[in-house]
Coordinates of N, CA, C and O in Angstrom, one line a residue:
M24 N -23.3 -13.0 -5.8 CA -22.2 -13.2 -4.9 C -20.9 -13.5 -5.6 O -19.8 -13.1 -5.2
L25 N -21.0 -14.2 -6.8 CA -19.8 -14.4 -7.6 C -19.2 -13.1 -8.0 O -18.0 -13.0 -8.1
L26 N -20.0 -12.1 -8.4 CA -19.5 -10.8 -8.8 C -18.6 -10.2 -7.7 O -17.5 -9.7 -8.0
I27 N -19.0 -10.3 -6.4 CA -18.3 -9.8 -5.3 C -16.9 -10.4 -5.2 O -15.9 -9.8 -5.1
W28 N -16.8 -11.8 -5.4 CA -15.5 -12.5 -5.3 C -14.6 -12.1 -6.5 O -13.4 -11.9 -6.3
V29 N -15.2 -12.0 -7.7 CA -14.4 -11.6 -8.8 C -13.9 -10.2 -8.7 O -12.7 -10.0 -8.9
V30 N -14.7 -9.3 -8.2 CA -14.2 -7.9 -8.0 C -13.2 -7.9 -6.9 O -12.2 -7.1 -7.0
L31 N -13.4 -8.7 -5.8 CA -12.4 -8.7 -4.7 C -11.0 -9.1 -5.2 O -10.0 -8.5 -4.9
V32 N -11.0 -10.2 -6.0 CA -9.7 -10.7 -6.5 C -9.1 -9.7 -7.5 O -7.9 -9.3 -7.4
L33 N -9.9 -9.1 -8.3 CA -9.4 -8.1 -9.3 C -9.0 -6.8 -8.5 O -7.9 -6.3 -8.9
A34 N -9.7 -6.4 -7.5 CA -9.3 -5.2 -6.7 C -8.0 -5.5 -6.0 O -7.1 -4.6 -6.0
A35 N -7.8 -6.6 -5.4 CA -6.5 -6.9 -4.7 C -5.4 -7.0 -5.7 O -4.3 -6.4 -5.4
T36 N -5.6 -7.5 -6.9 CA -4.5 -7.6 -7.9 C -4.2 -6.2 -8.4 O -3.0 -5.8 -8.5
C37 N -5.2 -5.3 -8.6 CA -5.0 -4.0 -9.1 C -4.3 -3.1 -8.0 O -3.5 -2.2 -8.2
H38 N -4.7 -3.4 -6.7 CA -4.1 -2.7 -5.6 C -2.5 -2.9 -5.6 O -1.8 -2.0 -5.6
E39 N -2.1 -4.2 -5.7 CA -0.7 -4.5 -5.7 C 0.0 -4.0 -7.0 O 1.1 -3.5 -7.0
A40 N -0.8 -4.0 -8.1 CA -0.2 -3.5 -9.4 C 0.0 -2.0 -9.3 O 1.0 -1.5 -9.9
G41 N -0.9 -1.3 -8.6 CA -0.7 0.1 -8.4 C 0.6 0.5 -7.7 O 1.3 1.4 -8.1
H42 N 0.9 -0.3 -6.6 CA 2.1 -0.1 -5.9 C 3.3 -0.4 -6.9 O 4.3 0.4 -6.9
Y43 N 3.2 -1.5 -7.6 CA 4.3 -2.0 -8.4 C 4.6 -0.9 -9.5 O 5.8 -0.6 -9.7
L44 N 3.6 -0.4 -10.2 CA 3.8 0.5 -11.3 C 4.5 1.8 -10.8 O 5.4 2.4 -11.4
V45 N 4.1 2.3 -9.6 CA 4.7 3.5 -9.1 C 6.1 3.2 -8.6 O 7.0 4.1 -8.8
L46 N 6.3 2.1 -8.0 CA 7.7 1.7 -7.6 C 8.6 1.6 -8.8 O 9.8 2.1 -8.8
R47 N 8.1 1.0 -9.9 CA 8.9 0.9 -11.1 C 9.2 2.3 -11.7 O 10.3 2.6 -12.2
H48 N 8.2 3.2 -11.6 CA 8.4 4.6 -12.1 C 9.5 5.3 -11.4 O 10.3 6.0 -12.0
F49 N 9.6 5.0 -10.1 CA 10.7 5.6 -9.2 C 11.9 4.8 -9.2 O 12.8 5.1 -8.4
A50 N 12.1 3.7 -10.0 CA 13.2 2.9 -10.1 C 13.6 2.3 -8.7 O 14.7 2.2 -8.3
A51 N 12.6 1.8 -8.0 CA 12.8 1.3 -6.6 C 13.0 -0.2 -6.6 O 13.2 -0.8 -5.6
R52 N 13.0 -0.9 -7.8 CA 13.3 -2.3 -7.9 C 12.4 -3.2 -6.9 O 12.9 -3.8 -6.0
P53 N 11.1 -3.2 -7.1 CA 10.3 -4.0 -6.2 C 10.5 -5.5 -6.4 O 10.7 -5.9 -7.5
R54 N 10.4 -6.2 -5.3 CA 10.4 -7.6 -5.3 C 9.2 -8.2 -4.6 O 8.8 -7.7 -3.5
P55 N 8.6 -9.2 -5.1 CA 7.4 -9.7 -4.5 C 7.7 -10.4 -3.1 O 8.8 -11.0 -2.9
T56 N 6.7 -10.3 -2.2 CA 6.9 -10.9 -0.9 C 5.5 -11.4 -0.5 O 4.5 -10.9 -1.0
L57 N 5.5 -12.3 0.4 CA 4.2 -12.9 0.9 C 4.3 -12.7 2.4 O 5.1 -13.4 3.1
G58 N 3.4 -11.9 3.0 CA 3.3 -11.6 4.4 C 2.1 -12.2 5.0 O 1.3 -12.9 4.3
I59 N 1.9 -12.0 6.3 CA 0.7 -12.5 7.0 C -0.6 -12.0 6.4 O -1.6 -12.7 6.5
L60 N -0.6 -10.8 5.9 CA -1.8 -10.2 5.3 C -1.9 -10.5 3.8 O -2.9 -10.0 3.2
G61 N -1.0 -11.2 3.2 CA -1.1 -11.5 1.8 C 0.1 -11.0 1.1 O 1.1 -10.7 1.6
P62 N 0.0 -10.9 -0.3 CA 1.1 -10.5 -1.1 C 1.4 -9.0 -0.9 O 0.6 -8.2 -0.5
G63 N 2.7 -8.7 -1.3 CA 3.1 -7.3 -1.2 C 4.4 -7.1 -1.9 O 4.8 -8.0 -2.7
W64 N 5.1 -6.0 -1.7 CA 6.3 -5.7 -2.4 C 7.4 -5.2 -1.4 O 7.0 -4.5 -0.4
E65 N 8.6 -5.6 -1.6 CA 9.7 -5.1 -0.8 C 10.5 -4.3 -1.8 O 10.6 -4.6 -3.0
F66 N 11.1 -3.1 -1.3 CA 11.8 -2.3 -2.3 C 12.9 -1.5 -1.5 O 12.8 -1.3 -0.3
E67 N 13.9 -1.1 -2.2 CA 15.0 -0.2 -1.7 C 14.4 1.2 -1.6 O 13.9 1.7 -2.6
S68 N 14.4 1.8 -0.4 CA 13.7 3.1 -0.3 C 14.7 4.2 0.0 O 14.2 5.3 0.2
G69 N 16.0 4.0 0.1 CA 16.9 5.0 0.5 C 16.9 6.2 -0.4 O 17.1 7.3 0.0
H70 N 16.6 6.0 -1.7 CA 16.7 7.2 -2.7 C 15.3 7.8 -2.8 O 15.2 8.8 -3.6
L71 N 14.3 7.3 -2.2 CA 12.9 7.9 -2.4 C 12.7 9.0 -1.4 O 13.0 8.9 -0.2
S72 N 12.1 10.1 -1.9 CA 11.7 11.2 -1.0 C 10.4 10.8 -0.2 O 9.8 9.8 -0.6
R73 N 10.1 11.6 0.7 CA 8.8 11.4 1.5 C 7.6 11.5 0.5 O 6.7 10.7 0.6
R74 N 7.7 12.4 -0.4 CA 6.6 12.6 -1.4 C 6.4 11.3 -2.2 O 5.3 10.8 -2.5
Q75 N 7.6 10.8 -2.7 CA 7.5 9.6 -3.5 C 7.0 8.4 -2.7 O 6.3 7.6 -3.2
L76 N 7.4 8.2 -1.4 CA 6.9 7.1 -0.6 C 5.4 7.3 -0.4 O 4.7 6.3 -0.5
R77 N 4.9 8.5 -0.2 CA 3.5 8.6 -0.1 C 2.8 8.3 -1.4 O 1.7 7.7 -1.3
L78 N 3.3 8.6 -2.5 CA 2.7 8.2 -3.8 C 2.7 6.7 -4.0 O 1.7 6.2 -4.5
V79 N 3.8 6.1 -3.5 CA 3.8 4.6 -3.6 C 2.7 4.0 -2.8 O 1.9 3.1 -3.2
W80 N 2.5 4.5 -1.6 CA 1.5 3.9 -0.7 C 0.1 4.3 -1.1 O -0.9 3.6 -0.8
A81 N -0.1 5.5 -1.7 CA -1.4 5.9 -2.1 C -1.9 5.2 -3.4 O -3.1 5.0 -3.6
A82 N -0.9 4.7 -4.2 CA -1.3 4.1 -5.5 C -2.1 2.9 -5.4 O -3.0 2.6 -6.2
G83 N -1.8 2.0 -4.3 CA -2.6 0.8 -4.2 C -4.1 1.0 -3.9 O -4.9 0.5 -4.6
P84 N -4.4 1.8 -2.8 CA -5.8 2.1 -2.5 C -6.5 2.8 -3.6 O -7.7 2.5 -3.9
L85 N -5.8 3.7 -4.3 CA -6.4 4.4 -5.5 C -6.8 3.4 -6.6 O -7.9 3.5 -7.1
A86 N -5.9 2.5 -6.9 CA -6.2 1.6 -8.0 C -7.3 0.6 -7.6 O -8.2 0.3 -8.4
E87 N -7.3 0.2 -6.3 CA -8.4 -0.6 -5.8 C -9.7 0.1 -5.8 O -10.8 -0.5 -6.2
S88 N -9.7 1.3 -5.5 CA -11.0 2.1 -5.5 C -11.6 2.2 -6.9 O -12.8 2.2 -7.1
L89 N -10.7 2.4 -7.9 CA -11.2 2.5 -9.2 C -11.8 1.2 -9.7 O -12.8 1.2 -10.4
V90 N -11.3 0.0 -9.2 CA -12.0 -1.2 -9.6 C -13.3 -1.3 -8.9 O -14.3 -1.7 -9.6
W91 N -13.4 -1.0 -7.6 CA -14.8 -1.1 -7.0 C -15.8 -0.2 -7.6 O -16.9 -0.5 -7.8
G92 N -15.3 1.1 -7.9 CA -16.2 2.1 -8.5 C -16.6 1.6 -9.9 O -17.8 1.8 -10.3
S93 N -15.7 1.1 -10.7 CA -16.0 0.7 -12.0 C -17.0 -0.5 -12.0 O -17.9 -0.6 -12.8
A94 N -16.8 -1.4 -11.0 CA -17.7 -2.6 -10.9 C -19.1 -2.1 -10.6 O -20.1 -2.6 -11.0
A95 N -19.2 -1.0 -9.7 CA -20.6 -0.5 -9.4 C -21.2 0.1 -10.6 O -22.5 0.0 -10.7
M96 N -20.5 0.7 -11.5 CA -21.1 1.3 -12.7 C -21.5 0.2 -13.7 O -22.5 0.3 -14.4
V97 N -20.7 -0.9 -13.7 CA -21.0 -2.0 -14.7 C -22.2 -2.8 -14.2 O -23.0 -3.3 -15.0
A98 N -22.3 -3.0 -12.9 CA -23.4 -3.8 -12.3 C -24.3 -2.9 -11.4 O -24.2 -3.0 -10.2
P99 N -25.2 -2.1 -12.0 CA -25.9 -1.1 -11.2 C -26.8 -1.8 -10.1 O -27.1 -1.2 -9.1
G100 N -27.2 -3.0 -10.4 CA -28.1 -3.8 -9.4 C -27.4 -4.1 -8.1 O -28.0 -4.2 -7.1
S101 N -26.1 -4.2 -8.2 CA -25.2 -4.4 -7.0 C -24.4 -3.2 -6.6 O -23.5 -3.3 -5.8
A102 N -24.8 -2.1 -7.1 CA -24.0 -0.9 -6.9 C -24.0 -0.5 -5.4 O -22.9 -0.1 -4.9
G103 N -25.1 -0.6 -4.7 CA -25.1 -0.3 -3.3 C -24.1 -1.2 -2.5 O -23.3 -0.6 -1.7
L104 N -24.1 -2.4 -2.7 CA -23.2 -3.3 -2.0 C -21.7 -3.1 -2.4 O -20.9 -3.0 -1.6
L105 N -21.5 -2.9 -3.7 CA -20.1 -2.6 -4.2 C -19.6 -1.3 -3.6 O -18.4 -1.2 -3.2
L106 N -20.4 -0.3 -3.6 CA -20.0 1.0 -3.0 C -19.8 0.9 -1.5 O -18.9 1.6 -1.0
S107 N -20.6 0.1 -0.9 CA -20.4 -0.1 0.6 C -19.0 -0.8 0.8 O -18.3 -0.5 1.7
L108 N -18.7 -1.8 0.0 CA -17.4 -2.4 0.1 C -16.2 -1.5 -0.3 O -15.2 -1.5 0.3
L109 N -16.5 -0.6 -1.2 CA -15.5 0.5 -1.5 C -15.2 1.3 -0.3 O -14.1 1.6 0.1
L110 N -16.3 1.8 0.4 CA -16.1 2.6 1.6 C -15.4 1.8 2.7 O -14.5 2.4 3.3
L111 N -15.8 0.6 2.9 CA -15.1 -0.3 3.9 C -13.6 -0.4 3.5 O -12.8 -0.3 4.4
Q112 N -13.3 -0.6 2.3 CA -11.9 -0.7 1.9 C -11.2 0.6 2.1 O -10.0 0.6 2.6
L113 N -11.8 1.7 1.8 CA -11.1 3.0 2.1 C -10.9 3.3 3.5 O -9.8 3.8 4.0
L114 N -11.9 2.9 4.4 CA -11.7 3.1 5.8 C -10.6 2.2 6.3 O -9.8 2.6 7.2
A115 N -10.6 0.9 5.9 CA -9.6 0.0 6.4 C -8.2 0.5 5.9 O -7.2 0.4 6.7
N116 N -8.1 1.0 4.7 CA -6.8 1.4 4.2 C -6.4 2.8 4.8 O -5.2 3.2 4.6
T117 N -7.2 3.4 5.5 CA -6.9 4.7 6.1 C -6.7 4.6 7.6 O -5.8 5.3 8.1
L118 N -7.6 3.9 8.3 CA -7.6 3.9 9.7 C -6.8 2.8 10.4 O -6.4 3.0 11.5
L119 N -6.5 1.7 9.8 CA -5.8 0.7 10.4 C -4.3 1.0 10.5 O -3.7 1.3 9.5
P120 N -3.7 1.0 11.7 CA -2.2 1.2 11.8 C -1.4 0.3 10.9 O -1.7 -0.9 10.8
G121 N -0.5 0.9 10.1 CA 0.3 0.1 9.2 C -0.3 0.0 7.8 O 0.4 -0.5 6.9
S122 N -1.5 0.4 7.6 CA -2.1 0.3 6.3 C -1.6 1.4 5.4 O -0.9 2.3 5.8
D123 N -1.9 1.2 4.1 CA -1.3 2.1 3.1 C -1.7 3.6 3.4 O -0.9 4.5 3.4
G124 N -3.0 3.8 3.6 CA -3.5 5.2 3.8 C -2.9 5.8 5.1 O -2.6 7.0 5.2
W125 N -2.7 4.9 6.1 CA -2.1 5.4 7.4 C -0.7 5.8 7.2 O -0.3 6.8 7.7
K126 N 0.0 5.1 6.3 CA 1.4 5.5 6.0 C 1.5 6.8 5.2 O 2.4 7.6 5.4
V127 N 0.5 7.0 4.4 CA 0.5 8.3 3.6 C 0.4 9.5 4.5 O 1.0 10.5 4.2
V128 N -0.4 9.4 5.5 CA -0.6 10.6 6.4 C 0.3 10.6 7.6 O 0.3 11.6 8.3
D129 N 1.1 9.6 7.8 CA 2.0 9.5 9.0 C 3.1 10.5 8.8 O 3.9 10.4 7.9
P130 N 3.3 11.5 9.7 CA 4.3 12.5 9.5 C 5.7 12.0 9.8 O 6.7 12.7 9.5
R131 N 5.8 10.8 10.3 CA 7.2 10.3 10.6 C 7.8 9.6 9.4 O 9.0 9.2 9.5
I132 N 7.2 9.5 8.3 CA 7.7 8.8 7.2 C 9.0 9.5 6.7 O 9.0 10.7 6.5
G133 N 10.1 8.8 6.5 CA 11.3 9.3 6.0 C 12.2 9.9 7.1 O 13.3 10.3 6.8
R134 N 11.8 9.9 8.3 CA 12.6 10.4 9.4 C 13.3 9.3 10.1 O 13.0 8.1 10.0
Q135 N 14.3 9.6 11.0 CA 15.0 8.6 11.7 C 14.2 7.9 12.8 O 14.4 6.8 13.2
Q136 N 13.1 8.6 13.2 CA 12.3 8.0 14.3 C 11.6 6.8 13.7 O 11.1 6.8 12.6
R137 N 11.5 5.7 14.5 CA 11.0 4.5 14.1 C 9.5 4.3 14.6 O 9.2 4.8 15.6
F138 N 8.8 3.5 13.8 CA 7.4 3.2 14.2 C 7.6 2.2 15.4 O 8.3 1.3 15.4
P139 N 6.9 2.5 16.5 CA 7.1 1.8 17.8 C 6.9 0.3 17.7 O 7.5 -0.5 18.4
M140 N 6.0 -0.2 16.8 CA 5.7 -1.7 16.8 C 6.8 -2.4 15.9 O 6.8 -3.6 15.9
A141 N 7.7 -1.7 15.2 CA 8.6 -2.3 14.3 C 10.0 -2.2 14.9 O 10.7 -1.2 14.8
A142 N 10.5 -3.2 15.5 CA 11.8 -3.3 16.1 C 12.8 -3.5 15.0 O 12.4 -4.1 13.9
P143 N 14.1 -3.1 15.1 CA 15.0 -3.4 14.1 C 15.1 -4.9 13.9 O 15.1 -5.7 14.8
G144 N 15.2 -5.3 12.6 CA 15.3 -6.7 12.3 C 16.6 -7.1 11.7 O 17.5 -6.3 11.7
P145 N 16.7 -8.2 11.1 CA 17.9 -8.7 10.5 C 18.4 -7.9 9.3 O 19.5 -7.9 8.9
R146 N 17.4 -7.1 8.7 CA 17.8 -6.3 7.5 C 18.0 -4.9 7.8 O 18.1 -4.1 7.0
G147 N 18.0 -4.5 9.1 CA 18.3 -3.1 9.4 C 17.3 -2.4 10.3 O 16.6 -3.1 11.0
P148 N 17.2 -1.1 10.2 CA 16.3 -0.3 11.0 C 14.9 -0.5 10.7 O 14.5 -1.2 9.8
G149 N 14.0 0.1 11.5 CA 12.6 0.0 11.4 C 12.1 0.6 10.1 O 12.8 1.2 9.4
P150 N 10.8 0.5 9.8 CA 10.3 0.9 8.5 C 10.2 2.4 8.2 O 10.1 2.7 7.0
Y151 N 10.4 3.2 9.2 CA 10.3 4.6 8.9 C 11.7 5.3 8.9 O 11.8 6.5 9.0
S152 N 12.7 4.6 8.9 CA 14.1 5.1 8.9 C 14.4 5.7 7.5 O 13.9 5.2 6.5
S153 N 15.2 6.7 7.5 CA 15.5 7.3 6.1 C 16.7 6.5 5.5 O 17.1 6.8 4.4
R154 N 17.4 5.6 6.3 CA 18.5 4.9 5.7 C 17.9 3.8 4.8 O 16.8 3.3 5.0
P155 N 18.7 3.4 3.8 CA 18.2 2.4 2.8 C 17.9 1.1 3.5 O 18.6 0.6 4.4
R156 N 16.8 0.5 3.2 CA 16.4 -0.8 3.6 C 15.3 -1.3 2.8 O 14.7 -0.6 2.0
L157 N 14.9 -2.6 2.9 CA 13.8 -3.1 2.2 C 12.5 -2.7 2.9 O 12.4 -2.9 4.1
R158 N 11.6 -2.2 2.2 CA 10.3 -1.8 2.7 C 9.2 -2.6 2.2 O 9.0 -2.7 1.0
P159 N 8.4 -3.2 3.0 CA 7.2 -3.9 2.5 C 6.1 -2.9 2.2 O 6.0 -1.9 2.8
V160 N 5.3 -3.2 1.1 CA 4.2 -2.4 0.8 C 2.9 -3.2 1.0 O 2.8 -4.3 0.7

């Protein structure tokens, strides 16, 4: 059970590190933030293309998946449980509205059309506007 908690913390850290490294690669100046679902990054997105935004959002789940898969290879006795948690993580990151994987496949990314649940806030338009604003990851 301790192994699961260690891998969970490591996977979450690597998930956010994946976002951070890709944001830094695209010179998006990420800043740490703490939201209701935990830590994340805010960044200026006005200069990022749709492809670059998708790469930013895909980097987190990919890095996390590598941690879960590596842990399953290191601890073969727990491989079934670890791979089940990997599958659960991939499903959650793909199917939940607003999750990283959901943002990757959302065709509205980078357009003026806004995500319906995100009303304009004090920092500007909704999260899918192509105008510059801070975007949480």
